[in-house]
Amino acid sequence: MAMTNLNISVIDKRMMKQSEAASYTGLPVKYFKAACPVRPVELKQGTLLWDRKDIDLWIDGVKSGAVTETRDDILGRL
């Protein structure tokens, strides 16, 4: 029986499209757009990307209770 070695290198993406960022957080895109205060970055003209590190900070803030948003805060971003 022949043996083969397989070397796989996985690079985590830091910048994500909106659908990827929503999936990363486990939220539907519609809710992500309304709830996430993280501002996207335009690295390439016309392409908005969300930074994974900023999303992680937001989630950590929510978990610690530091982030408290009102309904008006969320509606203001719509």
PDB file of C-alpha atoms in Angstrom:
ATOM      1  CA  MET A   1       0.000   0.000   0.000  1.00  0.00           C
ATOM      2  CA  ALA A   2       1.409   3.399  -1.017  1.00  0.00           C
ATOM      3  CA  MET A   3       1.604   6.201   1.522  1.00  0.00           C
ATOM      4  CA  THR A   4       1.245   9.874   0.754  1.00  0.00           C
ATOM      5  CA  ASN A   5       1.980  12.866   2.926  1.00  0.00           C
ATOM      6  CA  LEU A   6      -0.288  15.849   2.643  1.00  0.00           C
ATOM      7  CA  ASN A   7       0.799  19.224   3.979  1.00  0.00           C
ATOM      8  CA  ILE A   8      -2.044  21.702   4.318  1.00  0.00           C
ATOM      9  CA  SER A   9      -1.588  25.304   5.348  1.00  0.00           C
ATOM     10  CA  VAL A  10      -4.688  27.226   6.432  1.00  0.00           C
ATOM     11  CA  ILE A  11      -4.574  31.000   6.603  1.00  0.00           C
ATOM     12  CA  ASP A  12      -7.321  32.648   8.635  1.00  0.00           C
ATOM     13  CA  LYS A  13      -8.872  35.590   6.838  1.00  0.00           C
ATOM     14  CA  ARG A  14      -8.751  38.790   8.827  1.00  0.00           C
ATOM     15  CA  MET A  15     -10.978  40.864   6.566  1.00  0.00           C
ATOM     16  CA  MET A  16     -14.393  39.481   5.636  1.00  0.00           C
ATOM     17  CA  LYS A  17     -17.281  40.368   3.373  1.00  0.00           C
ATOM     18  CA  GLN A  18     -20.541  41.185   5.132  1.00  0.00           C
ATOM     19  CA  SER A  19     -21.997  37.714   4.586  1.00  0.00           C
ATOM     20  CA  GLU A  20     -18.793  36.117   5.923  1.00  0.00           C
ATOM     21  CA  ALA A  21     -18.735  38.424   8.946  1.00  0.00           C
ATOM     22  CA  ALA A  22     -22.373  37.613   9.695  1.00  0.00           C
ATOM     23  CA  SER A  23     -21.650  33.907   9.381  1.00  0.00           C
ATOM     24  CA  TYR A  24     -18.576  34.306  11.617  1.00  0.00           C
ATOM     25  CA  THR A  25     -20.776  35.759  14.364  1.00  0.00           C
ATOM     26  CA  GLY A  26     -23.499  33.173  13.805  1.00  0.00           C
ATOM     27  CA  LEU A  27     -26.052  35.837  12.919  1.00  0.00           C
ATOM     28  CA  PRO A  28     -28.247  36.172   9.844  1.00  0.00           C
ATOM     29  CA  VAL A  29     -27.029  38.984   7.556  1.00  0.00           C
ATOM     30  CA  LYS A  30     -30.173  41.048   8.182  1.00  0.00           C
ATOM     31  CA  TYR A  31     -29.644  41.000  11.967  1.00  0.00           C
ATOM     32  CA  PHE A  32     -25.885  41.479  11.637  1.00  0.00           C
ATOM     33  CA  LYS A  33     -26.432  44.674   9.622  1.00  0.00           C
ATOM     34  CA  ALA A  34     -28.731  46.059  12.322  1.00  0.00           C
ATOM     35  CA  ALA A  35     -26.848  44.912  15.410  1.00  0.00           C
ATOM     36  CA  CYS A  36     -23.142  45.094  14.615  1.00  0.00           C
ATOM     37  CA  PRO A  37     -21.547  48.462  15.460  1.00  0.00           C
ATOM     38  CA  VAL A  38     -18.266  47.532  13.737  1.00  0.00           C
ATOM     39  CA  ARG A  39     -17.640  49.817  10.795  1.00  0.00           C
ATOM     40  CA  PRO A  40     -16.399  48.200   7.585  1.00  0.00           C
ATOM     41  CA  VAL A  41     -13.143  49.225   5.914  1.00  0.00           C
ATOM     42  CA  GLU A  42     -12.889  50.045   2.216  1.00  0.00           C
ATOM     43  CA  LEU A  43      -9.522  48.496   1.296  1.00  0.00           C
ATOM     44  CA  LYS A  44     -10.420  48.461  -2.382  1.00  0.00           C
ATOM     45  CA  GLN A  45     -12.739  51.033  -3.900  1.00  0.00           C
ATOM     46  CA  GLY A  46     -16.302  49.751  -3.694  1.00  0.00           C
ATOM     47  CA  THR A  47     -15.423  46.767  -1.493  1.00  0.00           C
ATOM     48  CA  LEU A  48     -16.420  46.939   2.168  1.00  0.00           C
ATOM     49  CA  LEU A  49     -14.738  44.485   4.515  1.00  0.00           C
ATOM     50  CA  TRP A  50     -15.163  43.821   8.241  1.00  0.00           C
ATOM     51  CA  ASP A  51     -12.112  43.243  10.436  1.00  0.00           C
ATOM     52  CA  ARG A  52     -12.290  39.986  12.390  1.00  0.00           C
ATOM     53  CA  LYS A  53     -10.372  41.538  15.303  1.00  0.00           C
ATOM     54  CA  ASP A  54     -12.891  44.388  15.607  1.00  0.00           C
ATOM     55  CA  ILE A  55     -15.768  41.908  15.524  1.00  0.00           C
ATOM     56  CA  ASP A  56     -14.051  39.869  18.242  1.00  0.00           C
ATOM     57  CA  LEU A  57     -13.737  43.018  20.411  1.00  0.00           C
ATOM     58  CA  TRP A  58     -17.439  43.766  19.905  1.00  0.00           C
ATOM     59  CA  ILE A  59     -18.425  40.215  20.873  1.00  0.00           C
ATOM     60  CA  ASP A  60     -16.148  40.327  23.938  1.00  0.00           C
ATOM     61  CA  GLY A  61     -17.812  43.597  24.963  1.00  0.00           C
ATOM     62  CA  VAL A  62     -21.270  42.078  24.591  1.00  0.00           C
ATOM     63  CA  LYS A  63     -20.232  39.056  26.663  1.00  0.00           C
ATOM     64  CA  SER A  64     -18.823  41.225  29.448  1.00  0.00           C
ATOM     65  CA  GLY A  65     -21.893  43.453  29.520  1.00  0.00           C
ATOM     66  CA  ALA A  66     -19.896  46.501  28.475  1.00  0.00           C
ATOM     67  CA  VAL A  67     -21.904  46.961  25.286  1.00  0.00           C
ATOM     68  CA  THR A  68     -25.430  48.112  25.884  1.00  0.00           C
ATOM     69  CA  GLU A  69     -27.296  49.466  22.914  1.00  0.00           C
ATOM     70  CA  THR A  70     -30.711  50.984  22.841  1.00  0.00           C
ATOM     71  CA  ARG A  71     -33.282  50.400  20.123  1.00  0.00           C
ATOM     72  CA  ASP A  72     -32.574  53.939  18.896  1.00  0.00           C
ATOM     73  CA  ASP A  73     -28.840  53.147  18.531  1.00  0.00           C
ATOM     74  CA  ILE A  74     -29.656  50.198  16.300  1.00  0.00           C
ATOM     75  CA  LEU A  75     -32.258  52.109  14.286  1.00  0.00           C
ATOM     76  CA  GLY A  76     -29.796  54.952  13.779  1.00  0.00           C
ATOM     77  CA  ARG A  77     -27.495  52.631  11.844  1.00  0.00           C
ATOM     78  CA  LEU A  78     -30.233  51.468   9.463  1.00  0.00           C
TER      79      LEU A  78
END
